[in-house]
Amino acid sequence: IDYFSIDVIFEDNINFIISEHGAEGLGIVIGLFQKIYQEGYYIDWNKKILSMFSQRINSSKEKIEHVIELCLEEGIFNKELYEKYNVLTSRGIQNRYLKICKDCRRKSVIFDKNYLLVNNPELT
């Protein structure tokens, strides 16, 4: 997809990331959202992707890993799927992805059932 929406007022979980890591933390989260939506509704997360992402956004690997840990704790990303499959996604990401696909009038969206966190039978 070419775009994704960002709330005008952030929820507490995003505000907590900002309080802990400032604008850099917010930039990391938004950068991760960009990468996820560029791929679809999730990304595989590993050392290679971390290294390339770190270089692209000019932030340390350690800072990115710490922000991801907070995102998992705060429910921004689904902790269970991350621990089981090393993927970053969430119910919110998947709902927004489905809404965008519906708005673009895609007839079908294929989800990996292992990563599915939403129930939307008309598009899955």
Short mmCIF file of C-alpha atoms in Angstrom, two decimals:
data_model
loop_
_atom_site.label_atom_id
_atom_site.label_comp_id
_atom_site.label_asym_id
_atom_site.label_seq_id
_atom_site.Cartn_x
_atom_site.Cartn_y
_atom_site.Cartn_z
CA ILE A 1 0.00 0.00 0.00
CA ASP A 2 1.06 3.58 -0.56
CA TYR A 3 -0.22 5.15 2.67
CA PHE A 4 -1.41 4.48 6.19
CA SER A 5 -3.22 6.67 8.69
CA ILE A 6 -1.76 8.10 11.88
CA ASP A 7 -3.99 9.27 14.71
CA VAL A 8 -4.06 13.01 15.40
CA ILE A 9 -3.84 12.34 19.13
CA PHE A 10 -1.65 9.42 20.17
CA GLU A 11 -2.86 6.81 22.62
CA ASP A 12 -1.05 6.35 25.93
CA ASN A 13 1.09 3.47 24.62
CA ILE A 14 2.64 5.70 21.92
CA ASN A 15 2.93 8.60 24.39
CA PHE A 16 4.86 6.26 26.71
CA ILE A 17 7.34 5.48 23.91
CA ILE A 18 7.74 9.23 23.36
CA SER A 19 8.22 9.86 27.09
CA GLU A 20 10.93 7.19 27.24
CA HIS A 21 12.71 7.89 23.92
CA GLY A 22 11.52 11.27 22.68
CA ALA A 23 11.17 12.06 19.00
CA GLU A 24 13.66 9.33 18.11
CA GLY A 25 11.38 6.70 19.68
CA LEU A 26 8.38 8.03 17.78
CA GLY A 27 10.45 8.05 14.58
CA ILE A 28 11.39 4.42 15.14
CA VAL A 29 7.76 3.39 15.65
CA ILE A 30 6.58 5.27 12.57
CA GLY A 31 9.50 3.86 10.58
CA LEU A 32 8.46 0.35 11.65
CA PHE A 33 4.87 1.08 10.62
CA GLN A 34 6.14 2.27 7.22
CA LYS A 35 8.14 -0.92 6.77
CA ILE A 36 5.21 -3.11 7.85
CA TYR A 37 2.68 -1.44 5.55
CA GLN A 38 5.19 -1.46 2.69
CA GLU A 39 5.23 -5.25 3.05
CA GLY A 40 1.54 -5.66 3.91
CA TYR A 41 0.37 -6.26 7.46
CA TYR A 42 3.49 -7.71 9.16
CA ILE A 43 7.24 -7.96 8.81
CA ASP A 44 9.65 -10.71 9.72
CA TRP A 45 12.11 -9.29 12.23
CA ASN A 46 15.70 -10.53 12.37
CA LYS A 47 19.29 -9.25 12.72
CA LYS A 48 19.65 -8.52 9.00
CA ILE A 49 16.49 -6.43 8.87
CA LEU A 50 17.45 -4.71 12.13
CA SER A 51 20.84 -3.78 10.67
CA MET A 52 19.38 -2.38 7.45
CA PHE A 53 16.58 -0.58 9.31
CA SER A 54 19.10 0.94 11.72
CA GLN A 55 21.13 2.31 8.84
CA ARG A 56 18.06 3.62 7.01
CA ILE A 57 16.70 5.59 9.95
CA ASN A 58 20.11 6.46 11.43
CA SER A 59 19.38 5.04 14.87
CA SER A 60 21.36 2.52 16.89
CA LYS A 61 20.38 -1.14 16.88
CA GLU A 62 20.23 -1.07 20.67
CA LYS A 63 17.80 1.86 20.67
CA ILE A 64 15.58 0.17 18.06
CA GLU A 65 15.56 -3.09 20.03
CA HIS A 66 14.63 -1.24 23.22
CA VAL A 67 11.80 0.62 21.47
CA ILE A 68 10.51 -2.68 20.04
CA GLU A 69 10.60 -4.23 23.53
CA LEU A 70 8.50 -1.34 24.84
CA CYS A 71 6.14 -1.66 21.86
CA LEU A 72 5.65 -5.34 22.72
CA GLU A 73 5.04 -4.55 26.39
CA GLU A 74 2.59 -1.77 25.48
CA GLY A 75 0.68 -3.88 22.94
CA ILE A 76 1.69 -1.82 19.93
CA PHE A 77 3.00 -5.08 18.47
CA ASN A 78 1.68 -8.52 19.37
CA LYS A 79 4.10 -10.12 21.82
CA GLU A 80 2.88 -13.69 21.31
CA LEU A 81 3.43 -13.61 17.52
CA TYR A 82 6.80 -11.93 17.98
CA GLU A 83 7.98 -14.59 20.41
CA LYS A 84 6.62 -17.47 18.34
CA TYR A 85 7.39 -16.31 14.77
CA ASN A 86 9.64 -13.22 15.05
CA VAL A 87 7.10 -11.04 13.26
CA LEU A 88 5.93 -7.53 14.04
CA THR A 89 2.20 -6.98 13.63
CA SER A 90 -0.85 -6.20 15.75
CA ARG A 91 -4.62 -6.24 15.66
CA GLY A 92 -4.59 -2.48 15.00
CA ILE A 93 -2.15 -2.81 12.10
CA GLN A 94 -4.23 -5.59 10.56
CA ASN A 95 -7.49 -3.66 10.99
CA ARG A 96 -5.99 -0.57 9.34
CA TYR A 97 -4.55 -2.71 6.55
CA LEU A 98 -7.96 -4.28 5.88
CA LYS A 99 -9.64 -0.86 5.89
CA ILE A 100 -7.13 0.48 3.39
CA CYS A 101 -7.60 -2.58 1.18
CA LYS A 102 -11.37 -2.14 1.36
CA ASP A 103 -11.07 1.58 0.53
CA CYS A 104 -8.90 0.65 -2.46
CA ARG A 105 -11.60 -1.84 -3.48
CA ARG A 106 -9.37 -4.89 -3.37
CA LYS A 107 -11.55 -7.91 -3.86
CA SER A 108 -9.57 -10.19 -1.58
CA VAL A 109 -6.72 -10.08 0.90
CA ILE A 110 -4.77 -13.19 1.75
CA PHE A 111 -3.56 -13.56 5.33
CA ASP A 112 -1.18 -16.11 6.76
CA LYS A 113 -3.46 -17.83 9.30
CA ASN A 114 -0.53 -18.12 11.73
CA TYR A 115 -0.37 -14.32 11.98
CA LEU A 116 -4.08 -13.49 11.77
CA LEU A 117 -5.32 -11.41 14.72
CA VAL A 118 -8.56 -10.08 13.21
CA ASN A 119 -11.75 -11.74 12.14
CA ASN A 120 -12.99 -10.32 8.83
CA PRO A 121 -14.26 -13.15 6.64
CA GLU A 122 -15.16 -10.99 3.65
CA LEU A 123 -11.54 -9.97 3.09
CA THR A 124 -9.54 -12.91 4.45
#
